[in-house]
Amino acid sequence: MDFDLPGDDHPDRKAVRDWLTEHPQPSGRQLAEAGYVAPHWPAPWGQDADPIQQLVIDDELKRAGVSRPMNPIGIGWAGPTILHAGTQEQKDRYLMPLLAGEEVWCQLFSEPQAGSDLANLGTRAVRDGDEYVINGQKIWTSLAQFSAYGILIARTDPDQPKQQGVSYFICPMDAPGIEIRPIIEMTGGHTFNEVFLTDVRIPAENLVGEENRGWSLAKVTLGNERVSLSSGGALWGMGPTAEDLLDVVRAHGGADDPLLRQRLAQLHIESQLLRLIRLRTVTAAIKGEPPGPEASIRKIMADEHGQHVFELAKDLAGTAGVRDDVGPYGGDPAMWGHGFLFAPALTIGGGTGVVQRNIIGERVLGLPHDVDVEQGLSWAEARRR
């Protein structure tokens, strides 16, 4: 299979370049209405683009210095779930502003006692006429302080098993009863938040899908989250990439040390493997299929790859690597210093590496589920049952 992109004379490239000639500095709304924010989505929100078309659009926008709107949770997670299960009214109301970056979104999933074991959530949603009354607490909510809406899962039937009786909502973040408290990282930044919901009223029309059937939608969101968190830059799709680091090394004459050269070569190999897996996930999206276990495979690889990128960047900085104001070869400290401090979080956020390996073991390799140690079963006994 040929994984090279089409040449400069390809009609898809010409179409994008012609559009950019007419829109040299496009707004987020113009990019969204042209279908260039999420090209693989169906019209009118995308272009039904196949993998090659999507990569060509990405390439041409990058070449022109045009950036898509920054709304990672909205575009990467909330939007695909609404597209998958939302009503037509919900799609018409939320998708275009979301793509245009006009309304930022956050995710209200994790709880203090339900992080990796998300189905153990305790937030309650009780129907009261045409509204649901929400009470509970969420944590590690990225971008909550900037968000207009959040995707929220809450328990609507506590008598059902924990992976049932859960419903999926669109939550206005300015609703009375919502309190947002910042969580300050060791980087000094404020990415994450705690969110407290006290008697928050959400219109029943904000329910996505069926009541008590939200767990399947949460899995769609988590699959898209794992794709989104493992795309682009080494920091969950943001920040520098392995190729950025390699460019810095090349610009300074390369590396003579054979061990450093081997580590640099390994980074390049990892980045190419991730690029090829991305083609598989893009193809699944185009076919209308939700991300499968390959999303977990890619997230494991991408998170560990990101840590490798920043570990090597620190080592390349030499003795200056202990400082927070110097990058490799004197590079931008804002890019590399922050990234090194943030990188340990990569294998925890969005589902830990251990959880992802369990998903792969059970859904890809067909291994048995975890044994209930309280019952004292051996692996052999568990398999016989």
Tab-separated table of C-alpha atoms in Angstrom:
chain	number	residue	atom	x	y	z
A	1	MET	CA	0.000	0.000	0.000
A	2	ASP	CA	1.247	3.495	-0.861
A	3	PHE	CA	1.127	5.764	2.160
A	4	ASP	CA	2.518	8.845	0.384
A	5	LEU	CA	0.191	11.817	-0.068
A	6	PRO	CA	-0.939	12.899	-3.568
A	7	GLY	CA	1.321	15.295	-5.458
A	8	ASP	CA	0.924	19.039	-5.934
A	9	ASP	CA	-1.206	18.626	-9.060
A	10	HIS	CA	-3.872	16.498	-7.347
A	11	PRO	CA	-7.409	17.951	-7.733
A	12	ASP	CA	-8.091	17.726	-3.980
A	13	ARG	CA	-5.083	19.938	-3.321
A	14	LYS	CA	-6.198	22.396	-5.991
A	15	ALA	CA	-9.686	22.623	-4.464
A	16	VAL	CA	-8.285	23.503	-1.038
A	17	ARG	CA	-5.805	25.987	-2.472
A	18	ASP	CA	-8.505	27.698	-4.532
A	19	TRP	CA	-10.646	28.033	-1.404
A	20	LEU	CA	-7.714	29.431	0.565
A	21	THR	CA	-7.077	31.967	-2.189
A	22	GLU	CA	-10.632	33.225	-1.661
A	23	HIS	CA	-10.297	32.961	2.147
A	24	PRO	CA	-6.637	33.765	2.955
A	25	GLN	CA	-7.362	34.294	6.653
A	26	PRO	CA	-10.483	32.204	7.259
A	27	SER	CA	-12.486	32.488	10.455
A	28	GLY	CA	-13.500	29.450	12.454
A	29	ARG	CA	-17.040	29.776	11.106
A	30	GLN	CA	-15.795	29.869	7.493
A	31	LEU	CA	-13.648	26.767	8.049
A	32	ALA	CA	-16.579	24.968	9.678
A	33	GLU	CA	-19.056	25.851	6.931
A	34	ALA	CA	-16.544	24.723	4.283
A	35	GLY	CA	-16.286	21.356	6.016
A	36	TYR	CA	-12.578	21.773	6.738
A	37	VAL	CA	-12.703	21.422	10.534
A	38	ALA	CA	-13.848	17.785	10.547
A	39	PRO	CA	-13.662	16.794	6.849
A	40	HIS	CA	-14.632	13.163	7.471
A	41	TRP	CA	-17.988	14.155	9.005
A	42	PRO	CA	-21.033	14.054	6.727
A	43	ALA	CA	-22.352	17.216	5.082
A	44	PRO	CA	-23.231	19.880	6.044
A	45	TRP	CA	-20.713	19.643	8.880
A	46	GLY	CA	-17.956	17.927	6.908
A	47	GLN	CA	-17.126	16.749	3.414
A	48	ASP	CA	-17.521	12.975	3.746
A	49	ALA	CA	-13.777	12.959	3.066
A	50	ASP	CA	-11.914	9.703	2.638
A	51	PRO	CA	-8.585	9.251	4.501
A	52	ILE	CA	-6.458	10.643	1.676
A	53	GLN	CA	-8.691	13.681	1.218
A	54	GLN	CA	-8.589	14.378	4.938
A	55	LEU	CA	-4.797	14.184	5.048
A	56	VAL	CA	-4.524	16.417	1.974
A	57	ILE	CA	-6.756	19.022	3.632
A	58	ASP	CA	-4.652	18.828	6.795
A	59	ASP	CA	-1.481	19.225	4.735
A	60	GLU	CA	-2.740	22.224	2.764
A	61	LEU	CA	-4.067	24.044	5.827
A	62	LYS	CA	-0.743	23.513	7.573
A	63	ARG	CA	1.156	24.730	4.515
A	64	ALA	CA	-0.955	27.889	4.428
A	65	GLY	CA	-0.443	28.500	8.143
A	66	VAL	CA	-4.178	28.153	8.825
A	67	SER	CA	-5.176	26.727	12.198
A	68	ARG	CA	-8.486	25.092	12.954
A	69	PRO	CA	-10.536	26.356	15.918
A	70	MET	CA	-9.316	25.158	19.315
A	71	ASN	CA	-12.144	23.153	20.836
A	72	PRO	CA	-10.606	19.721	21.434
A	73	ILE	CA	-13.333	18.209	23.611
A	74	GLY	CA	-16.148	19.647	21.517
A	75	ILE	CA	-14.733	18.655	18.132
A	76	GLY	CA	-13.014	15.450	19.193
A	77	TRP	CA	-15.451	13.930	21.697
A	78	ALA	CA	-18.790	15.692	22.135
A	79	GLY	CA	-19.412	16.346	18.446
A	80	PRO	CA	-18.925	12.747	17.260
A	81	THR	CA	-21.242	11.475	20.008
A	82	ILE	CA	-23.990	13.972	19.150
A	83	LEU	CA	-23.492	13.102	15.493
A	84	HIS	CA	-23.838	9.422	16.384
A	85	ALA	CA	-26.907	9.552	18.656
A	86	GLY	CA	-28.240	13.102	18.927
A	87	THR	CA	-31.583	14.279	17.622
A	88	GLN	CA	-31.708	16.403	14.484
A	89	GLU	CA	-32.511	19.401	16.669
A	90	GLN	CA	-29.411	18.747	18.782
A	91	LYS	CA	-27.229	18.417	15.691
A	92	ASP	CA	-28.604	21.627	14.199
A	93	ARG	CA	-28.188	23.547	17.445
A	94	TYR	CA	-24.761	22.422	18.632
A	95	LEU	CA	-22.559	21.042	15.856
A	96	MET	CA	-21.778	24.108	13.746
A	97	PRO	CA	-20.975	26.461	16.683
A	98	LEU	CA	-18.911	23.636	18.172
A	99	LEU	CA	-16.900	23.181	14.956
A	100	ALA	CA	-16.439	26.933	14.578
A	101	GLY	CA	-14.981	27.168	18.081
A	102	GLU	CA	-17.711	29.596	19.077
A	103	GLU	CA	-18.835	27.407	21.988
A	104	VAL	CA	-16.135	25.563	23.930
A	105	TRP	CA	-17.041	22.209	25.506
A	106	CYS	CA	-15.807	20.180	28.461
A	107	GLN	CA	-16.367	16.611	29.652
A	108	LEU	CA	-18.124	15.856	32.949
A	109	PHE	CA	-17.319	12.154	33.345
A	110	SER	CA	-14.677	11.383	36.000
A	111	GLU	CA	-15.523	11.527	39.697
A	112	PRO	CA	-13.384	11.270	42.855
A	113	GLN	CA	-14.506	7.650	43.348
A	114	ALA	CA	-14.996	6.855	39.659
A	115	GLY	CA	-11.924	7.643	37.620
A	116	SER	CA	-10.669	4.565	35.811
A	117	ASP	CA	-13.783	2.718	37.046
A	118	LEU	CA	-16.068	5.245	35.392
A	119	ALA	CA	-19.178	3.055	35.642
A	120	ASN	CA	-18.983	3.468	39.428
A	121	LEU	CA	-20.153	7.082	39.117
A	122	GLY	CA	-22.444	8.492	41.791
A	123	THR	CA	-23.787	11.698	40.226
A	124	ARG	CA	-27.597	11.449	40.150
A	125	ALA	CA	-30.109	12.784	37.640
A	126	VAL	CA	-33.764	12.712	38.745
A	127	ARG	CA	-36.580	13.480	36.301
A	128	ASP	CA	-38.837	16.342	37.400
A	129	GLY	CA	-41.398	17.127	34.709
A	130	ASP	CA	-39.592	18.526	31.669
A	131	GLU	CA	-36.282	18.747	33.509
A	132	TYR	CA	-33.659	16.590	35.184
A	133	VAL	CA	-32.258	17.655	38.561
A	134	ILE	CA	-28.540	16.861	38.813
A	135	ASN	CA	-26.516	16.441	42.006
A	136	GLY	CA	-22.929	15.258	42.227
A	137	GLN	CA	-19.258	16.074	41.757
A	138	LYS	CA	-16.928	15.750	38.785
A	139	ILE	CA	-13.153	16.054	38.725
A	140	TRP	CA	-10.285	16.474	36.230
A	141	THR	CA	-12.599	18.493	34.001
A	142	SER	CA	-10.412	20.159	31.374
A	143	LEU	CA	-11.442	23.625	30.145
A	144	ALA	CA	-14.498	23.843	32.412
A	145	GLN	CA	-13.612	27.459	33.226
A	146	PHE	CA	-13.967	28.413	29.538
A	147	SER	CA	-16.803	26.131	28.470
A	148	ALA	CA	-20.321	26.937	27.355
A	149	TYR	CA	-21.422	23.276	27.509
A	150	GLY	CA	-20.325	19.981	28.963
A	151	ILE	CA	-21.108	16.381	28.118
A	152	LEU	CA	-22.361	14.853	31.349
A	153	ILE	CA	-23.125	11.307	32.411
A	154	ALA	CA	-25.265	10.722	35.495
A	155	ARG	CA	-27.114	7.825	37.064
A	156	THR	CA	-30.832	7.932	36.345
A	157	ASP	CA	-31.713	4.487	37.767
A	158	PRO	CA	-29.651	3.467	40.817
A	159	ASP	CA	-31.362	0.069	41.004
A	160	GLN	CA	-29.820	-1.179	37.753
A	161	PRO	CA	-26.295	-2.660	37.448
A	162	LYS	CA	-23.609	0.004	37.406
A	163	GLN	CA	-23.091	-0.047	33.640
A	164	GLN	CA	-26.815	0.406	33.140
A	165	GLY	CA	-29.152	3.059	34.419
A	166	VAL	CA	-26.739	5.788	33.225
A	167	SER	CA	-27.861	8.649	30.968
A	168	TYR	CA	-25.956	11.099	28.790
A	169	PHE	CA	-26.726	14.836	28.848
A	170	ILE	CA	-25.703	18.148	27.334
A	171	CYS	CA	-25.093	20.406	30.340
A	172	PRO	CA	-25.054	24.236	30.061
A	173	MET	CA	-22.051	25.293	32.152
A	174	ASP	CA	-23.717	28.549	33.215
A	175	ALA	CA	-26.676	26.738	34.818
A	176	PRO	CA	-27.460	27.764	38.413
A	177	GLY	CA	-25.944	25.336	40.918
A	178	ILE	CA	-22.673	24.703	39.025
A	179	GLU	CA	-19.473	25.594	40.883
A	180	ILE	CA	-16.053	25.296	39.189
A	181	ARG	CA	-12.902	25.079	41.310
A	182	PRO	CA	-9.429	25.123	39.699
A	183	ILE	CA	-6.817	22.378	40.098
A	184	ILE	CA	-3.341	23.913	39.745
A	185	GLU	CA	-0.711	21.609	38.199
A	186	MET	CA	2.985	21.406	39.043
A	187	THR	CA	3.560	23.209	35.734
A	188	GLY	CA	1.866	26.213	37.325
A	189	GLY	CA	-0.918	25.932	34.764
A	190	HIS	CA	-4.653	25.519	35.256
A	191	THR	CA	-5.971	22.934	32.835
A	192	PHE	CA	-8.127	20.808	35.154
A	193	ASN	CA	-11.019	21.599	37.466
A	194	GLU	CA	-13.407	20.183	40.024
A	195	VAL	CA	-17.052	20.755	39.163
A	196	PHE	CA	-19.797	20.608	41.800
A	197	LEU	CA	-23.433	20.258	40.710
A	198	THR	CA	-26.084	21.140	43.281
A	199	ASP	CA	-29.731	20.897	42.201
A	200	VAL	CA	-28.723	21.772	38.640
A	201	ARG	CA	-31.732	21.702	36.313
A	202	ILE	CA	-31.195	20.494	32.739
A	203	PRO	CA	-34.016	20.455	30.165
A	204	ALA	CA	-35.158	16.956	29.200
A	205	GLU	CA	-34.465	17.890	25.558
A	206	ASN	CA	-30.751	17.862	26.496
A	207	LEU	CA	-30.829	14.093	26.991
A	208	VAL	CA	-28.744	12.441	24.255
A	209	GLY	CA	-30.068	9.055	23.199
A	210	GLU	CA	-32.372	7.069	25.462
A	211	GLU	CA	-32.695	7.395	29.210
A	212	ASN	CA	-30.681	4.713	31.054
A	213	ARG	CA	-28.794	3.850	27.847
A	214	GLY	CA	-26.028	6.410	28.182
A	215	TRP	CA	-23.207	3.991	28.975
A	216	SER	CA	-22.945	2.887	25.347
A	217	LEU	CA	-22.680	6.557	24.330
A	218	ALA	CA	-20.040	7.157	26.990
A	219	LYS	CA	-18.002	4.385	25.368
A	220	VAL	CA	-18.364	6.118	21.995
A	221	THR	CA	-17.098	9.334	23.583
A	222	LEU	CA	-14.222	7.551	25.326
A	223	GLY	CA	-13.243	5.867	22.066
A	224	ASN	CA	-13.156	9.232	20.324
A	225	GLU	CA	-11.329	10.714	23.324
A	226	ARG	CA	-8.590	8.122	23.000
A	227	VAL	CA	-8.269	8.886	19.292
A	228	SER	CA	-8.209	12.642	19.962
A	229	LEU	CA	-5.784	12.424	22.865
A	230	SER	CA	-3.371	10.427	20.742
A	231	SER	CA	-3.297	12.600	17.629
A	232	GLY	CA	-0.939	15.331	16.469
A	233	GLY	CA	1.428	16.726	19.069
A	234	ALA	CA	3.000	14.684	21.819
A	235	LEU	CA	0.873	16.314	24.541
A	236	TRP	CA	-2.540	14.801	23.774
A	237	GLY	CA	-2.522	16.221	20.273
A	238	MET	CA	-0.972	19.542	21.318
A	239	GLY	CA	2.549	20.876	21.619
A	240	PRO	CA	5.624	19.612	19.787
A	241	THR	CA	5.893	16.325	17.905
A	242	ALA	CA	8.738	13.866	17.490
A	243	GLU	CA	9.420	15.443	14.100
A	244	ASP	CA	9.709	18.870	15.759
A	245	LEU	CA	12.408	17.480	18.030
A	246	LEU	CA	14.172	15.795	15.108
A	247	ASP	CA	14.109	19.093	13.202
A	248	VAL	CA	15.801	20.810	16.148
A	249	VAL	CA	18.509	18.132	16.193
A	250	ARG	CA	19.051	18.364	12.422
A	251	ALA	CA	19.312	22.156	12.611
A	252	HIS	CA	22.184	21.757	15.084
A	253	GLY	CA	24.186	19.284	13.032
A	254	GLY	CA	22.682	16.002	14.154
A	255	ALA	CA	23.842	13.704	16.959
A	256	ASP	CA	27.160	11.844	17.054
A	257	ASP	CA	26.497	9.755	20.139
A	258	PRO	CA	25.300	6.311	18.935
A	259	LEU	CA	22.867	5.875	21.851
A	260	LEU	CA	21.250	9.248	21.182
A	261	ARG	CA	21.038	8.425	17.489
A	262	GLN	CA	19.284	5.165	18.299
A	263	ARG	CA	16.782	6.933	20.568
A	264	LEU	CA	16.096	9.514	17.859
A	265	ALA	CA	15.567	6.753	15.301
A	266	GLN	CA	13.180	5.004	17.687
A	267	LEU	CA	11.152	8.216	18.076
A	268	HIS	CA	10.819	8.465	14.305
A	269	ILE	CA	9.694	4.821	14.063
A	270	GLU	CA	7.086	5.338	16.799
A	271	SER	CA	5.735	8.477	15.133
A	272	GLN	CA	5.339	6.674	11.806
A	273	LEU	CA	3.557	3.726	13.406
A	274	LEU	CA	1.145	6.129	15.077
A	275	ARG	CA	0.551	7.892	11.768
A	276	LEU	CA	-0.372	4.603	10.091
A	277	ILE	CA	-2.691	3.571	12.927
A	278	ARG	CA	-4.337	6.966	12.572
A	279	LEU	CA	-5.236	6.071	8.983
A	280	ARG	CA	-7.097	3.033	10.323
A	281	THR	CA	-9.097	5.082	12.837
A	282	VAL	CA	-9.898	7.731	10.219
A	283	THR	CA	-11.139	5.004	7.883
A	284	ALA	CA	-13.411	3.634	10.622
A	285	ALA	CA	-14.852	7.106	11.221
A	286	ILE	CA	-15.556	7.573	7.525
A	287	LYS	CA	-17.407	4.257	7.436
A	288	GLY	CA	-19.588	5.495	10.285
A	289	GLU	CA	-18.063	3.045	12.741
A	290	PRO	CA	-17.248	4.145	16.301
A	291	PRO	CA	-13.592	3.771	17.323
A	292	GLY	CA	-12.803	0.216	18.334
A	293	PRO	CA	-10.092	-1.321	20.512
A	294	GLU	CA	-7.470	0.138	18.160
A	295	ALA	CA	-8.194	3.480	19.842
A	296	SER	CA	-6.861	1.996	23.086
A	297	ILE	CA	-3.838	0.575	21.270
A	298	ARG	CA	-3.049	3.952	19.782
A	299	LYS	CA	-3.547	5.786	23.062
A	300	ILE	CA	-1.102	3.482	24.877
A	301	MET	CA	1.490	3.979	22.163
A	302	ALA	CA	0.924	7.735	21.828
A	303	ASP	CA	1.103	8.433	25.570
A	304	GLU	CA	4.337	6.513	26.040
A	305	HIS	CA	5.687	8.046	22.834
A	306	GLY	CA	4.967	11.531	24.199
A	307	GLN	CA	6.927	10.742	27.338
A	308	HIS	CA	9.807	9.450	25.212
A	309	VAL	CA	9.823	12.702	23.234
A	310	PHE	CA	10.154	14.879	26.325
A	311	GLU	CA	12.580	12.599	28.137
A	312	LEU	CA	14.900	12.773	25.144
A	313	ALA	CA	14.390	16.540	24.800
A	314	LYS	CA	15.474	16.935	28.432
A	315	ASP	CA	18.524	14.742	27.899
A	316	LEU	CA	19.488	16.705	24.785
A	317	ALA	CA	19.387	19.890	26.853
A	318	GLY	CA	22.266	18.462	28.896
A	319	THR	CA	22.924	20.034	32.272
A	320	ALA	CA	20.485	22.808	31.345
A	321	GLY	CA	17.752	20.163	31.407
A	322	VAL	CA	17.232	20.763	35.126
A	323	ARG	CA	16.187	24.349	34.377
A	324	ASP	CA	12.686	25.392	33.404
A	325	ASP	CA	13.791	28.213	31.099
A	326	VAL	CA	15.849	26.258	28.536
A	327	GLY	CA	14.846	23.695	25.913
A	328	PRO	CA	17.017	21.276	23.873
A	329	TYR	CA	19.853	23.186	22.170
A	330	GLY	CA	18.468	26.330	23.789
A	331	GLY	CA	15.014	25.812	22.236
A	332	ASP	CA	11.761	27.411	23.359
A	333	PRO	CA	11.382	26.684	27.102
A	334	ALA	CA	7.640	27.325	26.963
A	335	MET	CA	7.338	24.392	24.563
A	336	TRP	CA	9.745	21.919	26.106
A	337	GLY	CA	9.873	22.810	29.807
A	338	HIS	CA	6.098	22.729	30.245
A	339	GLY	CA	5.889	19.556	28.162
A	340	PHE	CA	8.418	17.689	30.295
A	341	LEU	CA	6.549	18.539	33.494
A	342	PHE	CA	3.172	17.646	31.973
A	343	ALA	CA	4.268	14.399	30.271
A	344	PRO	CA	3.837	12.114	33.336
A	345	ALA	CA	0.083	12.819	33.146
A	346	LEU	CA	-0.175	11.354	29.640
A	347	THR	CA	-0.400	7.717	30.748
A	348	ILE	CA	-3.097	8.563	33.331
A	349	GLY	CA	-5.553	10.976	31.694
A	350	GLY	CA	-8.275	9.697	29.395
A	351	GLY	CA	-7.988	6.167	30.782
A	352	THR	CA	-4.778	4.837	32.319
A	353	GLY	CA	-2.365	2.661	30.373
A	354	VAL	CA	-3.298	-0.258	32.631
A	355	VAL	CA	-6.999	0.139	31.815
A	356	GLN	CA	-6.234	0.362	28.092
A	357	ARG	CA	-4.198	-2.848	28.272
A	358	ASN	CA	-7.124	-4.590	29.973
A	359	ILE	CA	-9.404	-3.464	27.122
A	360	ILE	CA	-6.960	-4.826	24.546
A	361	GLY	CA	-6.533	-8.086	26.433
A	362	GLU	CA	-10.270	-8.693	26.685
A	363	ARG	CA	-11.581	-7.274	23.394
A	364	VAL	CA	-8.699	-7.978	21.028
A	365	LEU	CA	-6.902	-10.997	22.476
A	366	GLY	CA	-10.019	-12.608	23.941
A	367	LEU	CA	-8.509	-13.060	27.401
A	368	PRO	CA	-10.877	-13.631	30.350
A	369	HIS	CA	-12.128	-10.714	32.421
A	370	ASP	CA	-10.451	-9.958	35.730
A	371	VAL	CA	-11.026	-12.700	38.279
A	372	ASP	CA	-13.178	-11.827	41.282
A	373	VAL	CA	-10.539	-12.267	43.988
A	374	GLU	CA	-13.203	-12.137	46.695
A	375	GLN	CA	-14.487	-15.454	45.394
A	376	GLY	CA	-10.978	-16.904	45.539
A	377	LEU	CA	-11.142	-18.267	41.992
A	378	SER	CA	-8.015	-19.378	40.198
A	379	TRP	CA	-7.593	-18.504	36.513
A	380	ALA	CA	-8.337	-22.107	35.585
A	381	GLU	CA	-11.523	-22.127	37.676
A	382	ALA	CA	-12.630	-18.809	36.227
A	383	ARG	CA	-12.118	-20.064	32.673
A	384	ARG	CA	-14.088	-23.251	33.395
A	385	ARG	CA	-17.022	-21.143	34.632
